[in-house]
XYZ file of C-alpha atoms in Angstrom:
559
model
C -8.178 -7.831 34.528
C -6.483 -6.451 31.770
C -9.455 -6.882 28.664
C -8.075 -8.614 25.239
C -8.406 -5.724 21.834
C -10.699 -6.662 19.161
C -7.354 -6.879 17.134
C -6.186 -9.229 20.417
C -9.073 -11.317 20.501
C -8.295 -11.749 16.808
C -5.184 -14.081 17.075
C -6.789 -16.317 19.389
C -9.927 -17.134 17.631
C -7.918 -17.979 14.404
C -5.201 -20.045 16.321
C -5.665 -23.086 15.969
C -3.112 -26.497 15.977
C -2.139 -26.204 12.058
C -2.425 -22.359 12.599
C -0.508 -21.366 15.195
C -0.960 -17.160 15.870
C 3.163 -16.650 17.775
C 5.476 -14.936 16.326
C 9.349 -16.040 16.813
C 12.797 -14.584 17.074
C 16.149 -16.128 16.624
C 18.980 -14.580 17.972
C 22.450 -16.008 17.414
C 24.998 -14.939 19.988
C 28.955 -15.331 19.614
C 30.165 -15.531 23.097
C 33.419 -14.316 24.521
C 36.063 -16.305 23.912
C 36.960 -17.293 28.117
C 33.272 -18.489 28.167
C 32.555 -19.650 25.103
C 32.994 -23.565 25.720
C 30.216 -23.394 28.600
C 28.112 -20.142 27.683
C 25.273 -22.184 26.860
C 24.466 -23.661 30.036
C 25.332 -20.743 31.938
C 23.342 -18.716 29.833
C 20.602 -20.729 30.847
C 21.415 -21.105 34.615
C 21.274 -16.860 34.870
C 18.153 -16.772 32.895
C 16.975 -19.624 35.688
C 17.894 -17.128 38.676
C 15.449 -14.046 37.042
C 12.409 -14.908 38.866
C 11.249 -11.426 39.288
C 8.200 -11.169 35.807
C 6.647 -8.287 34.367
C 3.103 -7.615 32.832
C 2.300 -8.863 30.395
C 4.307 -11.917 31.042
C 2.793 -12.780 33.895
C -0.472 -12.539 31.858
C -2.345 -16.350 31.710
C -5.794 -16.095 29.261
C -8.894 -16.834 31.250
C -12.207 -17.270 30.269
C -15.558 -15.891 31.631
C -18.906 -17.654 32.133
C -20.156 -15.423 29.247
C -17.169 -16.620 26.975
C -15.963 -12.781 26.992
C -11.906 -14.098 27.230
C -9.828 -11.683 29.491
C -6.091 -11.272 31.084
C -5.761 -12.387 34.984
C -2.677 -11.281 36.473
C 0.003 -14.145 37.983
C 1.288 -13.528 41.206
C 4.156 -15.905 40.377
C 5.464 -17.414 37.079
C 7.118 -20.726 37.057
C 10.310 -19.882 34.820
C 11.370 -23.723 34.445
C 7.399 -23.569 32.333
C 8.639 -20.780 29.615
C 12.419 -21.366 29.933
C 14.429 -24.739 27.871
C 17.800 -25.894 26.458
C 18.423 -27.923 23.966
C 21.508 -28.555 22.628
C 22.689 -29.677 18.677
C 25.109 -32.521 18.416
C 28.355 -30.840 18.271
C 29.449 -28.983 16.072
C 25.607 -28.605 14.527
C 25.548 -26.753 11.172
C 23.098 -24.080 9.858
C 20.510 -26.548 8.858
C 20.431 -28.006 12.223
C 19.900 -25.281 13.692
C 16.992 -24.175 11.077
C 15.290 -27.476 11.405
C 15.221 -26.902 15.583
C 14.060 -23.794 14.929
C 10.868 -24.992 12.504
C 10.385 -27.215 14.995
C 9.371 -25.031 17.813
C 8.120 -22.716 15.428
C 5.412 -25.220 14.638
C 4.049 -26.073 18.336
C 1.574 -23.955 19.813
C 2.016 -22.117 23.632
C 0.415 -23.304 25.702
C -2.397 -21.738 26.664
C -2.963 -23.163 30.727
C -0.258 -20.336 31.064
C 1.607 -16.863 30.139
C 2.194 -18.053 26.060
C 5.599 -17.290 26.094
C 8.811 -19.511 25.553
C 12.488 -18.412 25.119
C 15.086 -21.713 24.332
C 18.920 -21.378 24.846
C 20.313 -23.832 21.840
C 23.815 -24.533 21.979
C 26.424 -27.049 20.341
C 26.770 -24.994 17.185
C 30.321 -24.458 15.485
C 32.508 -22.117 16.234
C 30.403 -22.210 19.529
C 27.853 -19.636 18.851
C 24.869 -20.117 21.427
C 20.784 -19.879 19.530
C 18.679 -17.970 21.539
C 14.419 -18.661 20.697
C 12.266 -16.505 22.008
C 8.477 -17.102 21.582
C 5.311 -14.800 22.258
C 1.946 -15.085 21.307
C 0.513 -12.661 18.696
C -1.752 -11.315 21.011
C 0.399 -9.742 23.349
C 2.957 -8.857 20.933
C 3.656 -8.358 17.343
C 6.914 -8.772 15.637
C 8.042 -5.316 15.910
C 7.404 -4.816 19.545
C 8.814 -8.073 20.173
C 11.963 -7.347 18.131
C 12.270 -3.769 20.253
C 12.102 -6.143 23.360
C 14.993 -7.959 22.688
C 17.416 -4.710 21.902
C 16.079 -3.131 24.860
C 17.852 -6.164 26.627
C 21.232 -5.204 24.617
C 24.276 -2.971 24.742
C 26.265 -1.394 22.017
C 29.256 -2.525 24.402
C 30.151 -5.649 26.438
C 30.548 -4.249 29.553
C 26.902 -2.965 29.523
C 25.155 -5.884 28.228
C 24.126 -7.338 31.653
C 21.114 -5.833 31.646
C 17.381 -7.489 32.584
C 16.201 -10.270 30.704
C 13.440 -10.275 28.553
C 10.645 -11.213 30.511
C 11.615 -8.652 33.186
C 10.817 -5.335 30.891
C 7.589 -4.212 30.483
C 5.180 -4.375 27.197
C 1.820 -3.406 27.957
C 0.859 -0.970 25.183
C 0.418 2.789 25.665
C -2.349 4.743 26.461
C -2.330 5.914 22.500
C -2.164 2.059 21.090
C -4.849 1.400 23.418
C -6.946 4.430 21.584
C -5.969 3.162 18.129
C -7.128 -0.045 18.303
C -9.958 1.248 20.336
C -10.887 3.336 16.902
C -9.772 0.211 15.159
C -12.460 -2.018 16.815
C -15.159 1.158 16.421
C -14.385 0.948 12.660
C -14.421 -2.682 12.531
C -17.838 -2.628 14.428
C -19.808 0.506 12.295
C -18.327 -0.645 8.830
C -19.957 -4.282 9.450
C -22.984 -3.234 10.323
C -22.733 -0.506 7.195
C -22.468 -3.625 5.021
C -25.260 -6.017 6.740
C -27.888 -3.607 6.557
C -27.251 -3.774 2.248
C -25.897 -6.999 1.315
C -24.908 -10.772 2.791
C -21.040 -9.087 2.996
C -18.945 -12.298 2.667
C -20.406 -13.892 -0.640
C -20.600 -9.848 -1.954
C -16.536 -10.242 -0.941
C -16.354 -13.487 -2.781
C -17.755 -12.339 -5.650
C -15.049 -10.362 -6.499
C -16.277 -7.286 -4.765
C -19.757 -5.922 -5.744
C -20.647 -2.483 -6.232
C -22.750 -2.605 -2.977
C -20.355 -3.744 -1.052
C -17.645 -1.024 -2.104
C -20.342 1.561 -0.839
C -20.526 0.035 2.201
C -16.910 1.700 3.113
C -16.807 4.634 0.413
C -14.759 2.871 -2.104
C -17.446 2.342 -5.224
C -15.545 5.077 -6.797
C -11.892 4.668 -6.466
C -10.067 2.842 -8.699
C -8.307 0.030 -6.338
C -7.559 -3.327 -7.614
C -10.564 -5.363 -6.843
C -10.019 -8.068 -4.016
C -10.007 -11.838 -4.535
C -8.639 -11.942 -8.194
C -4.660 -13.274 -6.736
C -4.117 -16.724 -9.349
C -4.570 -19.884 -7.503
C -0.752 -21.053 -6.547
C 0.336 -23.697 -4.048
C 0.728 -20.723 -1.403
C -2.792 -20.951 -0.548
C -3.375 -24.054 0.151
C -4.476 -24.819 3.922
C -1.573 -25.492 5.638
C -1.090 -28.932 7.962
C 0.515 -28.732 11.218
C 4.622 -29.031 10.004
C 6.444 -25.980 10.118
C 9.625 -25.095 8.360
C 12.050 -22.192 8.519
C 14.709 -21.159 5.615
C 17.242 -17.973 6.243
C 19.709 -16.125 4.598
C 20.677 -12.344 4.758
C 21.451 -9.517 2.118
C 24.152 -6.309 2.542
C 21.920 -3.481 3.438
C 24.620 -1.351 1.815
C 23.492 -2.976 -2.059
C 20.597 -2.842 -0.645
C 20.724 1.158 -0.429
C 22.801 1.454 -3.433
C 20.392 -0.162 -5.854
C 17.387 1.931 -4.079
C 19.337 5.080 -4.820
C 20.285 4.529 -8.158
C 16.907 3.534 -8.935
C 15.366 6.031 -6.892
C 13.145 3.167 -5.546
C 12.483 1.980 -1.819
C 13.702 -0.440 0.245
C 10.525 -2.256 0.046
C 10.635 -1.810 -3.594
C 13.859 -3.963 -3.768
C 12.410 -6.424 -1.397
C 9.818 -7.138 -2.779
C 11.500 -7.638 -6.586
C 13.976 -10.171 -5.300
C 10.996 -12.289 -3.408
C 8.686 -11.633 -6.836
C 11.745 -13.280 -8.698
C 12.360 -15.985 -6.548
C 8.960 -16.943 -6.012
C 8.421 -16.809 -10.091
C 11.286 -19.160 -10.680
C 10.174 -22.005 -7.892
C 7.275 -22.263 -9.652
C 8.702 -21.938 -12.642
C 10.992 -25.171 -11.579
C 7.871 -27.214 -10.930
C 6.198 -25.799 -13.955
C 3.371 -23.657 -12.296
C 4.191 -20.645 -14.536
C 1.790 -18.222 -13.597
C -0.437 -16.192 -16.579
C -1.403 -13.203 -13.343
C 0.986 -11.681 -11.143
C 1.343 -12.711 -7.353
C -0.561 -10.480 -4.415
C 1.659 -9.661 -1.329
C -0.181 -8.492 1.181
C 2.043 -5.252 2.321
C 1.709 -3.207 5.364
C 1.217 0.148 4.559
C 1.440 3.626 6.366
C -0.938 5.761 5.719
C 0.035 9.060 7.194
C 0.092 12.113 5.309
C 3.838 14.090 5.072
C 4.066 15.842 8.041
C 1.419 14.512 9.728
C 2.099 13.648 13.441
C 2.294 10.073 15.204
C -0.469 11.331 17.465
C -3.595 10.762 15.440
C -4.418 7.706 16.014
C -4.556 4.517 14.398
C -3.168 5.156 10.150
C -1.667 1.845 9.133
C -3.226 -0.852 7.576
C -2.379 -4.085 5.400
C -2.576 -2.949 1.380
C -2.756 -5.893 -1.684
C 0.041 -5.011 -4.544
C 0.363 -6.503 -7.123
C 3.768 -7.943 -8.188
C 5.476 -8.442 -11.500
C 3.729 -9.928 -15.096
C 5.468 -13.070 -16.293
C 8.614 -12.707 -18.739
C 9.481 -8.925 -17.420
C 13.315 -7.869 -17.155
C 14.471 -7.381 -13.294
C 14.676 -3.927 -14.064
C 10.977 -4.106 -15.018
C 9.846 -5.929 -12.777
C 11.405 -3.634 -9.988
C 9.646 -1.010 -12.416
C 5.802 -2.554 -11.867
C 6.652 -2.973 -8.068
C 7.360 0.914 -7.457
C 4.276 1.833 -9.511
C 1.800 -0.331 -7.357
C 2.997 0.236 -4.115
C 2.785 4.277 -5.160
C -0.271 3.599 -6.690
C -2.017 1.940 -3.649
C -0.758 4.552 -0.986
C -1.753 7.482 -3.348
C -5.415 5.855 -3.701
C -5.807 5.125 0.178
C -4.793 8.849 0.915
C -7.386 10.225 -2.046
C -10.321 7.996 -0.649
C -9.147 8.546 3.098
C -6.918 6.125 5.546
C -9.947 5.261 7.387
C -12.379 4.306 4.889
C -9.242 2.337 3.674
C -8.637 0.706 6.108
C -12.779 -0.223 6.689
C -11.881 -1.642 3.293
C -8.787 -3.402 3.519
C -10.465 -4.733 6.967
C -12.982 -6.428 5.555
C -11.072 -8.146 2.076
C -8.385 -9.332 4.980
C -11.180 -10.307 7.320
C -12.893 -12.282 5.073
C -10.070 -13.839 3.502
C -9.230 -15.151 6.783
C -12.845 -16.784 7.165
C -12.280 -18.082 4.172
C -9.092 -19.799 5.070
C -10.258 -20.878 8.755
C -13.161 -22.720 7.146
C -11.267 -24.213 4.740
C -13.096 -22.825 1.587
C -9.586 -21.808 -0.585
C -10.657 -24.960 -3.310
C -13.732 -22.493 -4.000
C -13.279 -19.395 -3.683
C -10.351 -16.857 -5.449
C -7.632 -16.091 -2.868
C -7.098 -12.065 -1.789
C -3.833 -12.610 -1.403
C -0.761 -15.177 -1.824
C 1.709 -14.096 0.905
C 2.808 -11.632 3.763
C 5.803 -9.852 3.234
C 6.854 -7.640 5.917
C 9.990 -5.762 6.988
C 10.670 -5.025 10.575
C 13.049 -1.923 10.944
C 16.299 -2.635 13.470
C 18.875 -0.985 14.641
C 22.169 -0.028 13.161
C 24.463 -0.569 16.074
C 26.261 -3.834 16.657
C 24.174 -5.126 19.895
C 25.729 -7.078 23.124
C 23.598 -9.849 25.385
C 24.551 -11.024 28.142
C 28.135 -10.430 27.022
C 27.902 -12.002 24.020
C 28.104 -10.604 20.353
C 24.864 -10.446 18.424
C 25.776 -11.658 15.258
C 22.529 -12.661 14.024
C 19.095 -11.548 13.992
C 15.885 -13.561 12.292
C 11.899 -12.927 12.249
C 10.304 -16.121 12.208
C 6.708 -15.137 11.426
C 2.965 -16.719 11.581
C 1.121 -18.179 8.866
C -2.129 -16.637 7.691
C -4.973 -19.432 7.527
C -5.360 -20.286 3.788
C -1.469 -19.130 2.956
C 0.987 -22.065 3.548
C 4.254 -19.394 2.938
C 5.884 -16.019 5.035
C 8.389 -13.803 4.078
C 9.803 -11.243 6.684
C 12.882 -9.192 6.726
C 14.665 -7.288 9.969
C 17.371 -5.001 9.081
C 20.525 -5.017 12.018
C 23.865 -3.759 12.395
C 24.434 -3.372 8.274
C 22.452 -6.974 7.074
C 18.849 -7.667 5.827
C 17.972 -10.654 7.071
C 14.972 -12.748 6.287
C 13.230 -15.889 7.178
C 10.841 -17.835 4.914
C 8.213 -20.051 7.115
C 6.424 -22.762 5.527
C 3.822 -25.300 5.471
C 6.616 -28.372 4.941
C 3.623 -30.822 3.800
C 2.448 -27.729 1.082
C 6.004 -26.573 -0.376
C 8.443 -29.459 -0.464
C 11.997 -27.989 -1.179
C 10.770 -24.343 -0.399
C 14.191 -24.180 0.801
C 14.968 -23.007 -2.404
C 13.495 -20.020 -2.657
C 16.144 -18.124 -0.085
C 18.930 -19.272 -2.319
C 16.593 -18.208 -5.417
C 16.249 -15.011 -3.415
C 20.369 -14.645 -3.748
C 20.421 -14.508 -6.829
C 17.506 -12.541 -7.393
C 19.380 -10.217 -6.118
C 23.346 -10.427 -8.029
C 20.565 -10.576 -11.083
C 18.826 -7.196 -10.298
C 22.074 -5.748 -9.189
C 23.590 -6.285 -12.663
C 20.743 -5.156 -14.616
C 20.435 -1.725 -12.712
C 24.629 -1.555 -13.226
C 24.115 -1.937 -16.943
C 21.292 -0.058 -17.646
C 22.812 2.946 -15.142
C 25.651 2.689 -17.236
C 24.240 2.865 -20.539
C 22.384 6.037 -19.520
C 25.245 8.068 -17.633
C 27.253 6.482 -21.218
C 24.363 7.636 -23.362
C 24.437 11.204 -21.802
C 28.187 11.557 -21.615
C 28.007 11.622 -25.781
C 26.533 14.203 -26.184
C 28.511 16.299 -23.723
C 31.723 15.985 -25.543
C 33.686 18.863 -25.988
C 32.254 19.685 -29.084
C 28.503 19.285 -28.585
C 29.013 22.035 -25.299
C 30.903 24.596 -27.388
C 27.386 24.318 -30.071
C 25.082 24.156 -27.545
C 27.239 27.458 -26.357
C 26.706 29.379 -29.366
C 23.438 28.049 -29.519
C 22.625 29.456 -26.743
C 25.200 32.696 -27.168
C 22.933 34.033 -30.015
C 19.503 32.917 -29.115
C 20.697 35.530 -25.875
C 22.739 37.949 -27.352
C 25.656 37.110 -25.271
C 29.220 37.070 -25.626
C 32.117 35.586 -24.287
C 32.500 38.990 -21.910
C 29.222 38.729 -20.789
C 29.269 37.377 -17.038
C 25.361 35.169 -18.096
C 28.329 33.291 -20.700
C 30.246 32.216 -18.459
C 27.638 31.436 -15.691
C 26.139 28.712 -18.539
C 29.455 27.655 -19.636
C 30.535 26.476 -16.341
C 27.110 25.376 -15.178
C 27.483 23.000 -18.721
C 31.162 21.960 -17.405
C 30.064 20.598 -13.783
C 26.826 18.724 -16.127
C 30.312 17.147 -17.864
C 32.124 16.569 -14.207
C 29.320 14.936 -13.120
C 28.526 12.399 -15.783
C 32.133 11.457 -15.268
C 32.426 11.163 -11.971
C 28.649 9.027 -12.013
C 31.002 6.669 -14.943
C 33.597 5.714 -12.479
C 31.093 5.326 -9.457
C 29.119 2.968 -11.562
C 31.557 1.491 -13.221
C 33.714 0.381 -10.137
C 30.452 -1.061 -8.854
C 29.872 -2.802 -12.020
C 33.219 -4.224 -11.682
C 32.228 -5.833 -8.183
C 29.572 -7.846 -10.543
C 31.021 -8.610 -14.004
C 34.308 -8.790 -14.611
C 36.161 -6.036 -16.244
C 39.698 -4.987 -17.439
C 41.898 -4.038 -14.506
C 44.480 -2.598 -16.388
C 41.605 0.703 -17.203
C 41.440 3.268 -15.397
C 38.369 4.557 -14.552
C 38.013 8.266 -14.778
C 38.276 10.637 -11.901
C 39.393 7.709 -10.301
C 39.812 10.597 -6.574
C 35.551 10.384 -6.582
C 35.258 6.921 -6.360
C 34.148 7.061 -2.757
C 31.354 9.417 -3.076
C 28.184 8.445 -3.198
C 26.404 8.482 -6.535
C 22.735 8.814 -7.271
C 21.284 8.327 -10.797
C 18.079 7.714 -11.486
C 16.963 5.312 -13.979
C 13.618 4.474 -12.735
C 11.370 7.195 -13.646
C 10.773 9.129 -10.062
C 7.040 9.146 -9.051
C 5.313 12.661 -7.212
C 4.689 10.866 -3.943
C 7.488 8.107 -2.363
C 6.829 4.722 -1.572
C 5.667 3.023 0.978
């Protein structure tokens, strides 16, 4: 029988009625017109006919007499236990769909059978049909689950009638199992070292003593001291209720802002989230005195390092922006924080940082599990993650995939999760919250849209101003003076080839600045009103990409 790794087992141990440990995916389909009226019922009927089930969808949790769990492979799975259909009162709207998804997401999966479910939801306006896919985190994480659905799709309707997700092999590869074994060994070794020197949990709760950090070889590093995040409503013990709020951004806009500022896509998303979360707290008269701290998955591989060298992923704690920063200043602060985090982790060695992360996050989970949040400062305020998708438009069972949202879990001691998912030119995001702990949290999704517009406006204003200032110092008179100074310094005459080269180089610089200004002006016109009678210069170059750094680039890209 397949055994559970320590990582998989942790999702079993930390699960309760109030903290379900499964991930959920929501997909909205647009059926072909000729089958739109009955597509939901037809899809459910087709699902029931696909009775073959492959691993791990035929695995059931089994406990031995020693208390050690393992997976029992069932010879047959009754699909009626796992497939459901429900119809919204037609025409159902997005708010009703979100309410259903929140209710389904809050229900713990039945451990007496394989821990997965698929729901077909019909009755949506314009004959849309939704699919909700739930799978326990001990069987698959969000990245694996999303790739599983992608494998069930095709890039054209004719080839999209493939096998359903429970017929796709989701078992981990040999390299992934080795990586988890390596991780398990690190956990045991680290816990053993720490326990010989200190009482581990109390020391970490007391803001991480030098002895605790020496146990994981971090005593001399400059990492942020753990358990110093501000106490917020995001750090209560979640109740049983779950609610979901959804939204999406244009990938084109995100890429444009990332390119202009020299920041990463993650930096932009974290900035937008930070602005929205601060606005939510301010509206409720809960202004922050310290920056929020977000948990963020980080890649600890050095540039050029191959992927086969064991586990190199960890969860880092990123300090977000301080109060009263402008949106662009907040982006700069977050960009620097993510770069510093990864650089520090690589400097002290990835394995040592993974040890540190396991200790801090493990202590935080135990604190949340046993309801100690009121006595112990939180290590972080929420988890923000970004799951990569595909660029192509996908089709599933003849229907076009119009929207695809990740719906993640709430960690013990946290009442909010934000997950992003890129797909076919859009960045979808979901906020999962304990609705009892965060009443009215749904407004955060709207605040995120406003925050992106605000950030875009700030970036465009600053970029246009920066380029305009550069152009002022590159007019014809200034270029002539600069050329005269250079010629005198190098003893050049206008007949010399070097003089000609320098002159052409300066002219090209002026043309490049003119092109940047025309492109930025066009981008800016989308966010503010500009006199349409005024034409941008170099209009023929408008469609070319623009790259201008208005945030200083670090020596290393952020994760």
